[in-house]
PDB file of C-alpha atoms in Angstrom:
ATOM      1  CA  MET A  11     112.735 127.908 -97.753  1.00 38.00           C
ATOM      2  CA  LEU A  12     114.399 126.736 -94.567  1.00 35.00           C
ATOM      3  CA  LEU A  13     115.575 130.295 -93.855  1.00 36.00           C
ATOM      4  CA  PHE A  14     111.993 131.618 -94.195  1.00 35.00           C
ATOM      5  CA  ALA A  15     110.731 128.934 -91.854  1.00 38.00           C
ATOM      6  CA  ALA A  16     113.411 129.836 -89.317  1.00 37.00           C
ATOM      7  CA  VAL A  17     112.446 133.520 -89.485  1.00 40.00           C
ATOM      8  CA  VAL A  18     108.766 132.665 -88.959  1.00 39.00           C
ATOM      9  CA  VAL A  19     109.542 130.419 -86.006  1.00 39.00           C
ATOM     10  CA  THR A  20     111.790 133.088 -84.483  1.00 36.00           C
ATOM     11  CA  SER A  21     109.087 135.720 -84.956  1.00 37.00           C
ATOM     12  CA  VAL A  22     106.443 133.542 -83.301  1.00 41.00           C
ATOM     13  CA  PHE A  23     108.791 132.776 -80.410  1.00 41.00           C
ATOM     14  CA  LEU A  24     109.634 136.457 -79.867  1.00 41.00           C
ATOM     15  CA  ASN A  25     105.979 137.510 -80.014  1.00 43.00           C
ATOM     16  CA  GLN A  26     105.031 134.789 -77.550  1.00 46.00           C
ATOM     17  CA  GLN A  27     107.904 135.809 -75.263  1.00 48.00           C
ATOM     18  CA  ILE A  28     106.797 139.467 -75.345  1.00 44.00           C
ATOM     19  CA  LYS A  29     103.196 138.419 -74.591  1.00 46.00           C
ATOM     20  CA  THR A  30     104.401 136.242 -71.706  1.00 54.00           C
ATOM     21  CA  ASN A  31     106.465 139.090 -70.295  1.00 52.00           C
ATOM     22  CA  VAL A  32     103.526 141.496 -70.573  1.00 48.00           C
ATOM     23  CA  ASP A  33     101.163 138.964 -68.937  1.00 63.00           C
ATOM     24  CA  GLN A  34     103.634 138.420 -66.109  1.00 71.00           C
ATOM     25  CA  ALA A  35     104.056 142.165 -65.625  1.00 69.00           C
ATOM     26  CA  ILE A  36     100.274 142.681 -65.496  1.00 66.00           C
ATOM     27  CA  LEU A  37      99.883 139.757 -63.108  1.00 66.00           C
ATOM     28  CA  SER A  38     102.598 141.219 -60.901  1.00 72.00           C
ATOM     29  CA  ASP A  39     100.872 144.619 -60.918  1.00 69.00           C
ATOM     30  CA  MET A  40      97.520 143.012 -60.112  1.00 67.00           C
ATOM     31  CA  THR A  41      99.039 140.997 -57.266  1.00 72.00           C
ATOM     32  CA  GLN A  42     100.647 144.128 -55.850  1.00 73.00           C
ATOM     33  CA  ALA A  43      97.397 146.097 -56.180  1.00 68.00           C
ATOM     34  CA  LEU A  44      95.510 143.325 -54.390  1.00 70.00           C
ATOM     35  CA  ALA A  45      98.076 143.283 -51.585  1.00 74.00           C
ATOM     36  CA  VAL A  46      97.763 147.046 -51.148  1.00 71.00           C
ATOM     37  CA  GLY A  47      93.974 146.787 -50.939  1.00 70.00           C
ATOM     38  CA  GLU A  48      94.128 143.861 -48.536  1.00 76.00           C
ATOM     39  CA  ASN A  49      96.591 145.654 -46.252  1.00 80.00           C
ATOM     40  CA  ASP A  50      94.436 148.778 -46.271  1.00 79.00           C
ATOM     41  CA  ILE A  51      91.320 146.868 -45.182  1.00 81.00           C
ATOM     42  CA  SER A  52      93.246 144.826 -42.602  1.00 85.00           C
ATOM     43  CA  SER A  53      94.652 148.001 -41.076  1.00 87.00           C
ATOM     44  CA  LYS A  54      91.228 149.614 -40.792  1.00 88.00           C
ATOM     45  CA  LEU A  55      89.629 146.475 -39.348  1.00 90.00           C
ATOM     46  CA  ASN A  56      92.391 146.338 -36.760  1.00 92.00           C
ATOM     47  CA  ASP A  57      91.520 149.910 -35.758  1.00 93.00           C
ATOM     48  CA  TYR A  58      87.860 148.916 -35.313  1.00 94.00           C
ATOM     49  CA  ARG A  59      88.934 145.918 -33.231  1.00 95.00           C
ATOM     50  CA  LYS A  60      90.830 148.296 -30.945  1.00 95.00           C
ATOM     51  CA  ASP A  61      87.717 150.487 -30.692  1.00 95.00           C
ATOM     52  CA  LEU A  62      85.664 147.435 -29.750  1.00 95.00           C
ATOM     53  CA  PHE A  63      87.972 146.438 -26.911  1.00 94.00           C
ATOM     54  CA  PHE A  64      88.306 150.029 -25.761  1.00 93.00           C
ATOM     55  CA  LEU A  65      84.544 150.270 -25.325  1.00 93.00           C
ATOM     56  CA  GLN A  66      84.468 146.904 -23.633  1.00 91.00           C
ATOM     57  CA  ALA A  67      87.080 147.988 -21.096  1.00 87.00           C
ATOM     58  CA  ALA A  68      86.207 151.645 -20.664  1.00 77.00           C
ATOM     59  CA  ALA A  69      82.467 151.649 -20.188  1.00 69.00           C
ATOM     60  CA  THR A  70      80.430 148.543 -20.591  1.00 72.00           C
ATOM     61  CA  LYS A  71      81.805 146.527 -17.667  1.00 69.00           C
ATOM     62  CA  SER A  72      80.486 149.179 -15.323  1.00 73.00           C
ATOM     63  CA  TYR A  73      77.053 149.033 -16.914  1.00 78.00           C
ATOM     64  CA  ALA A  74      76.914 145.237 -16.970  1.00 70.00           C
ATOM     65  CA  SER A  75      77.795 145.038 -13.307  1.00 71.00           C
ATOM     66  CA  LYS A  76      74.794 147.240 -12.436  1.00 74.00           C
ATOM     67  CA  LEU A  77      72.123 145.394 -14.416  1.00 75.00           C
ATOM     68  CA  ASN A  78      70.718 144.002 -11.180  1.00 70.00           C
ATOM     69  CA  ALA A  79      71.310 147.144  -9.130  1.00 66.00           C
ATOM     70  CA  GLN A  80      68.866 149.879  -8.180  1.00 68.00           C
ATOM     71  CA  SER A  81      67.291 151.626 -11.158  1.00 79.00           C
ATOM     72  CA  ASP A  82      68.950 154.984 -10.446  1.00 81.00           C
ATOM     73  CA  GLU A  83      72.405 153.371 -10.368  1.00 78.00           C
ATOM     74  CA  LEU A  84      71.700 151.566 -13.616  1.00 81.00           C
ATOM     75  CA  GLN A  85      70.420 154.730 -15.270  1.00 84.00           C
ATOM     76  CA  THR A  86      73.487 156.701 -14.246  1.00 83.00           C
ATOM     77  CA  SER A  87      75.765 153.989 -15.595  1.00 85.00           C
ATOM     78  CA  ALA A  88      73.718 153.752 -18.820  1.00 86.00           C
ATOM     79  CA  ASN A  89      74.060 157.486 -19.387  1.00 89.00           C
ATOM     80  CA  ASP A  90      77.828 157.248 -18.917  1.00 89.00           C
ATOM     81  CA  VAL A  91      78.004 154.396 -21.422  1.00 91.00           C
ATOM     82  CA  LYS A  92      75.939 156.281 -23.988  1.00 92.00           C
ATOM     83  CA  GLN A  93      78.208 159.318 -23.703  1.00 92.00           C
ATOM     84  CA  THR A  94      81.256 157.113 -24.219  1.00 92.00           C
ATOM     85  CA  PHE A  95      79.651 155.515 -27.292  1.00 94.00           C
ATOM     86  CA  VAL A  96      78.847 158.894 -28.814  1.00 95.00           C
ATOM     87  CA  ALA A  97      82.346 160.224 -28.087  1.00 94.00           C
ATOM     88  CA  LEU A  98      83.933 157.324 -29.953  1.00 94.00           C
ATOM     89  CA  MET A  99      81.521 157.612 -32.888  1.00 95.00           C
ATOM     90  CA  GLU A 100      82.410 161.282 -33.187  1.00 95.00           C
ATOM     91  CA  GLN A 101      86.058 160.275 -33.602  1.00 94.00           C
ATOM     92  CA  GLU A 102      85.399 157.364 -35.965  1.00 94.00           C
ATOM     93  CA  PRO A 103      83.036 158.295 -38.837  1.00 92.00           C
ATOM     94  CA  ALA A 104      82.843 154.707 -40.143  1.00 93.00           C
ATOM     95  CA  ILE A 105      81.045 153.460 -37.014  1.00 96.00           C
ATOM     96  CA  ASP A 106      77.327 153.810 -37.706  1.00 96.00           C
ATOM     97  CA  GLN A 107      75.913 152.105 -34.639  1.00 97.00           C
ATOM     98  CA  VAL A 108      76.937 150.889 -31.180  1.00 97.00           C
ATOM     99  CA  ARG A 109      74.763 148.569 -29.093  1.00 96.00           C
ATOM    100  CA  LEU A 110      74.602 146.572 -25.913  1.00 95.00           C
ATOM    101  CA  ILE A 111      72.492 143.429 -26.302  1.00 95.00           C
ATOM    102  CA  SER A 112      71.371 141.131 -23.499  1.00 94.00           C
ATOM    103  CA  TYR A 113      73.434 137.953 -23.530  1.00 93.00           C
ATOM    104  CA  ASP A 114      70.598 135.557 -22.689  1.00 92.00           C
ATOM    105  CA  GLN A 115      67.696 136.983 -24.723  1.00 94.00           C
ATOM    106  CA  GLY A 116      69.206 139.046 -27.536  1.00 95.00           C
ATOM    107  CA  LEU A 117      67.310 142.209 -26.584  1.00 96.00           C
ATOM    108  CA  GLU A 118      68.861 145.567 -27.413  1.00 95.00           C
ATOM    109  CA  LEU A 119      69.443 147.431 -24.151  1.00 94.00           C
ATOM    110  CA  ILE A 120      71.380 150.464 -25.396  1.00 94.00           C
ATOM    111  CA  LYS A 121      71.530 151.607 -29.012  1.00 96.00           C
ATOM    112  CA  ILE A 122      73.175 154.659 -30.556  1.00 96.00           C
ATOM    113  CA  ASP A 123      72.596 155.393 -34.253  1.00 96.00           C
ATOM    114  CA  ARG A 124      74.435 157.800 -36.513  1.00 95.00           C
ATOM    115  CA  THR A 125      71.955 159.885 -38.531  1.00 91.00           C
ATOM    116  CA  GLU A 126      72.298 162.766 -40.971  1.00 88.00           C
ATOM    117  CA  SER A 127      71.326 165.176 -38.207  1.00 90.00           C
ATOM    118  CA  GLY A 128      73.578 163.711 -35.510  1.00 92.00           C
ATOM    119  CA  PHE A 129      73.514 160.837 -33.045  1.00 95.00           C
ATOM    120  CA  GLN A 130      70.242 159.296 -31.953  1.00 95.00           C
ATOM    121  CA  ILE A 131      69.872 157.449 -28.654  1.00 94.00           C
ATOM    122  CA  LEU A 132      67.105 154.921 -29.224  1.00 92.00           C
ATOM    123  CA  SER A 133      64.727 153.556 -26.617  1.00 89.00           C
ATOM    124  CA  GLY A 134      61.387 151.810 -26.141  1.00 90.00           C
ATOM    125  CA  ASP A 135      59.845 150.385 -29.302  1.00 91.00           C
ATOM    126  CA  ASN A 136      62.935 151.328 -31.306  1.00 92.00           C
ATOM    127  CA  LEU A 137      64.924 148.648 -29.502  1.00 95.00           C
ATOM    128  CA  GLN A 138      64.726 145.233 -31.149  1.00 95.00           C
ATOM    129  CA  ASN A 139      65.208 141.562 -30.414  1.00 95.00           C
ATOM    130  CA  LYS A 140      68.284 140.286 -32.289  1.00 95.00           C
ATOM    131  CA  SER A 141      68.196 136.707 -31.035  1.00 94.00           C
ATOM    132  CA  GLU A 142      67.689 135.364 -34.574  1.00 93.00           C
ATOM    133  CA  ARG A 143      70.723 137.071 -36.067  1.00 93.00           C
ATOM    134  CA  GLU A 144      73.861 135.115 -36.839  1.00 93.00           C
ATOM    135  CA  TYR A 145      76.173 137.599 -35.141  1.00 94.00           C
ATOM    136  CA  TYR A 146      74.257 137.162 -31.875  1.00 96.00           C
ATOM    137  CA  HIS A 147      74.659 133.385 -31.884  1.00 95.00           C
ATOM    138  CA  ARG A 148      78.260 133.491 -33.034  1.00 95.00           C
ATOM    139  CA  SER A 149      79.167 136.052 -30.369  1.00 95.00           C
ATOM    140  CA  LYS A 150      77.722 133.887 -27.611  1.00 94.00           C
ATOM    141  CA  GLN A 151      80.111 131.101 -28.619  1.00 94.00           C
ATOM    142  CA  LEU A 152      83.223 133.222 -28.080  1.00 95.00           C
ATOM    143  CA  ALA A 153      85.836 132.326 -25.520  1.00 94.00           C
ATOM    144  CA  TYR A 154      87.226 134.913 -23.136  1.00 93.00           C
ATOM    145  CA  GLY A 155      89.464 137.354 -25.037  1.00 92.00           C
ATOM    146  CA  ASP A 156      88.041 136.532 -28.474  1.00 95.00           C
ATOM    147  CA  TYR A 157      85.860 138.706 -30.686  1.00 96.00           C
ATOM    148  CA  TYR A 158      83.587 138.160 -33.680  1.00 96.00           C
ATOM    149  CA  ILE A 159      83.694 139.918 -37.037  1.00 95.00           C
ATOM    150  CA  SER A 160      80.816 139.306 -39.426  1.00 94.00           C
ATOM    151  CA  PRO A 161      80.694 138.998 -43.209  1.00 92.00           C
ATOM    152  CA  ILE A 162      79.649 142.134 -45.101  1.00 92.00           C
ATOM    153  CA  THR A 163      75.857 142.296 -45.444  1.00 93.00           C
ATOM    154  CA  LEU A 164      73.284 145.025 -45.889  1.00 93.00           C
ATOM    155  CA  ASN A 165      71.978 146.560 -42.683  1.00 91.00           C
ATOM    156  CA  ARG A 166      68.455 145.615 -41.650  1.00 91.00           C
ATOM    157  CA  GLU A 167      66.068 147.312 -39.254  1.00 88.00           C
ATOM    158  CA  PHE A 168      63.005 145.383 -38.049  1.00 88.00           C
ATOM    159  CA  GLY A 169      63.781 142.686 -40.609  1.00 87.00           C
ATOM    160  CA  GLU A 170      63.774 145.030 -43.619  1.00 91.00           C
ATOM    161  CA  ILE A 171      66.797 146.132 -45.647  1.00 90.00           C
ATOM    162  CA  GLU A 172      67.620 149.715 -44.734  1.00 89.00           C
ATOM    163  CA  LEU A 173      67.377 152.202 -47.609  1.00 88.00           C
ATOM    164  CA  PRO A 174      69.515 153.683 -48.973  1.00 89.00           C
ATOM    165  CA  ILE A 175      71.417 150.418 -48.673  1.00 90.00           C
ATOM    166  CA  THR A 176      74.214 150.338 -46.108  1.00 92.00           C
ATOM    167  CA  PRO A 177      76.825 147.572 -46.429  1.00 94.00           C
ATOM    168  CA  THR A 178      77.757 146.696 -42.865  1.00 95.00           C
ATOM    169  CA  ILE A 179      80.368 144.775 -40.916  1.00 95.00           C
ATOM    170  CA  ARG A 180      79.588 143.950 -37.293  1.00 96.00           C
ATOM    171  CA  LEU A 181      82.210 143.451 -34.624  1.00 97.00           C
ATOM    172  CA  ALA A 182      81.034 141.921 -31.371  1.00 97.00           C
ATOM    173  CA  VAL A 183      82.403 140.770 -28.044  1.00 96.00           C
ATOM    174  CA  PRO A 184      80.857 139.592 -24.769  1.00 94.00           C
ATOM    175  CA  VAL A 185      81.246 141.947 -21.823  1.00 92.00           C
ATOM    176  CA  TRP A 186      82.636 139.498 -19.307  1.00 88.00           C
ATOM    177  CA  ASN A 187      81.801 139.624 -15.597  1.00 83.00           C
ATOM    178  CA  THR A 188      84.269 136.764 -15.135  1.00 83.00           C
ATOM    179  CA  PRO A 189      86.155 134.709 -17.727  1.00 84.00           C
ATOM    180  CA  GLU A 190      83.197 132.300 -17.619  1.00 85.00           C
ATOM    181  CA  SER A 191      80.134 134.554 -17.563  1.00 86.00           C
ATOM    182  CA  ALA A 192      78.696 137.591 -19.355  1.00 89.00           C
ATOM    183  CA  ASP A 193      75.398 139.475 -19.168  1.00 88.00           C
ATOM    184  CA  VAL A 194      75.642 141.625 -22.299  1.00 92.00           C
ATOM    185  CA  LEU A 195      77.162 141.639 -25.773  1.00 95.00           C
ATOM    186  CA  LEU A 196      78.818 144.723 -27.223  1.00 96.00           C
ATOM    187  CA  VAL A 197      78.229 145.186 -30.979  1.00 97.00           C
ATOM    188  CA  ILE A 198      79.530 147.921 -33.271  1.00 97.00           C
ATOM    189  CA  ASN A 199      78.266 148.360 -36.842  1.00 97.00           C
ATOM    190  CA  VAL A 200      80.885 149.617 -39.284  1.00 96.00           C
ATOM    191  CA  ASN A 201      79.817 151.204 -42.554  1.00 94.00           C
ATOM    192  CA  ALA A 202      81.493 148.845 -45.025  1.00 92.00           C
ATOM    193  CA  ALA A 203      80.762 151.180 -47.945  1.00 90.00           C
ATOM    194  CA  LEU A 204      83.645 153.314 -46.686  1.00 85.00           C
ATOM    195  CA  LEU A 205      85.892 150.246 -46.608  1.00 83.00           C
ATOM    196  CA  LEU A 206      84.854 149.199 -50.106  1.00 85.00           C
ATOM    197  CA  ASP A 207      85.432 152.716 -51.454  1.00 85.00           C
ATOM    198  CA  SER A 208      88.848 152.752 -49.800  1.00 80.00           C
ATOM    199  CA  LEU A 209      89.644 149.385 -51.383  1.00 78.00           C
ATOM    200  CA  LYS A 210      88.740 150.647 -54.847  1.00 79.00           C
ATOM    201  CA  THR A 211      90.796 153.801 -54.335  1.00 79.00           C
ATOM    202  CA  SER A 212      93.854 151.901 -53.126  1.00 72.00           C
ATOM    203  CA  ILE A 213      93.875 149.563 -56.133  1.00 71.00           C
ATOM    204  CA  ASP A 214      95.559 150.667 -59.370  1.00 65.00           C
ATOM    205  CA  SER A 215      92.980 152.521 -61.485  1.00 72.00           C
ATOM    206  CA  ARG A 216      93.885 150.385 -64.509  1.00 73.00           C
ATOM    207  CA  PHE A 217      91.968 147.512 -62.932  1.00 73.00           C
ATOM    208  CA  ASP A 218      88.286 147.047 -62.204  1.00 80.00           C
ATOM    209  CA  THR A 219      87.526 145.909 -58.669  1.00 80.00           C
ATOM    210  CA  TYR A 220      85.420 142.825 -58.001  1.00 82.00           C
ATOM    211  CA  LEU A 221      84.877 141.466 -54.507  1.00 84.00           C
ATOM    212  CA  LEU A 222      83.051 138.229 -53.697  1.00 86.00           C
ATOM    213  CA  ASN A 223      81.863 136.767 -50.427  1.00 87.00           C
ATOM    214  CA  ARG A 224      82.289 133.102 -49.525  1.00 89.00           C
ATOM    215  CA  ASN A 225      79.111 132.251 -51.463  1.00 88.00           C
ATOM    216  CA  ASP A 226      80.420 133.793 -54.708  1.00 88.00           C
ATOM    217  CA  GLN A 227      78.070 136.777 -54.379  1.00 89.00           C
ATOM    218  CA  PHE A 228      79.239 140.242 -55.386  1.00 89.00           C
ATOM    219  CA  LEU A 229      80.126 142.771 -52.690  1.00 88.00           C
ATOM    220  CA  ALA A 230      81.844 145.070 -55.167  1.00 87.00           C
ATOM    221  CA  HIS A 231      81.366 145.276 -58.924  1.00 87.00           C
ATOM    222  CA  PRO A 232      82.186 147.951 -61.520  1.00 87.00           C
ATOM    223  CA  THR A 233      78.637 147.790 -62.920  1.00 88.00           C
ATOM    224  CA  GLU A 234      76.159 149.762 -60.845  1.00 88.00           C
ATOM    225  CA  GLY A 235      73.413 147.704 -59.246  1.00 88.00           C
ATOM    226  CA  VAL A 236      75.228 144.358 -59.283  1.00 90.00           C
ATOM    227  CA  ALA A 237      76.840 144.537 -55.832  1.00 91.00           C
ATOM    228  CA  PHE A 238      74.568 143.056 -53.125  1.00 90.00           C
ATOM    229  CA  ILE A 239      71.884 142.054 -55.630  1.00 91.00           C
ATOM    230  CA  HIS A 240      71.864 138.681 -53.837  1.00 91.00           C
ATOM    231  CA  GLU A 241      70.321 140.407 -50.785  1.00 91.00           C
ATOM    232  CA  PHE A 242      67.228 141.048 -52.895  1.00 90.00           C
ATOM    233  CA  THR A 243      67.482 138.043 -55.249  1.00 86.00           C
ATOM    234  CA  PRO A 244      69.248 135.228 -53.336  1.00 76.00           C
ATOM    235  CA  SER A 245      69.785 133.088 -56.452  1.00 72.00           C
ATOM    236  CA  GLU A 246      72.074 135.695 -58.016  1.00 65.00           C
ATOM    237  CA  THR A 247      75.744 134.596 -57.761  1.00 69.00           C
ATOM    238  CA  LEU A 248      78.894 134.656 -59.862  1.00 66.00           C
TER     239      LEU A 248
END
């Protein structure tokens, strides 16, 4: 009887040990997969940060310095800036939009959109006031040399969610005249769907990918239609 009990106890111990080893191996694989995905996104975001500062240095300072100049000088500088924006967007397919926004009022001054048929330079009534958006206010609080990167949200035009939905990350920086003053903000919109797809691809296919924002709302979910449902139904969270 004692021998049987010893065999049972040994069997339970071995089974538990095997389960523990398997759980630890899976946890290790999951941790590694998460690290790979995190490094992939961090690398891409660093590339977009470099693009942001390139545009700040290469083109927008010239434009900002001519805001109070003669109209022909301003127009010439604006055209140069637009060409620079388009050239970068041609090289970086994840950048959907580049804008210059007035620092004091939040008005779009220059706006380039990526469309299915090419790049569209918007003007007139197609330019909007963004003074109510979080990224505008957060960007105005930046110190010299800093930049802002937004949470992932769906892109909106004239207050309405753009369809088909476009998950978007915005990177922004003031275009400084001096370390103390700026007249315009530079904002680039990055198509976060490409980042999310890259994240899913980089993670081991044995695992489903879930991604939450700081409010426990889904940005990625294996079930279609769950990601970003909070943008339409704010009460929906984890």
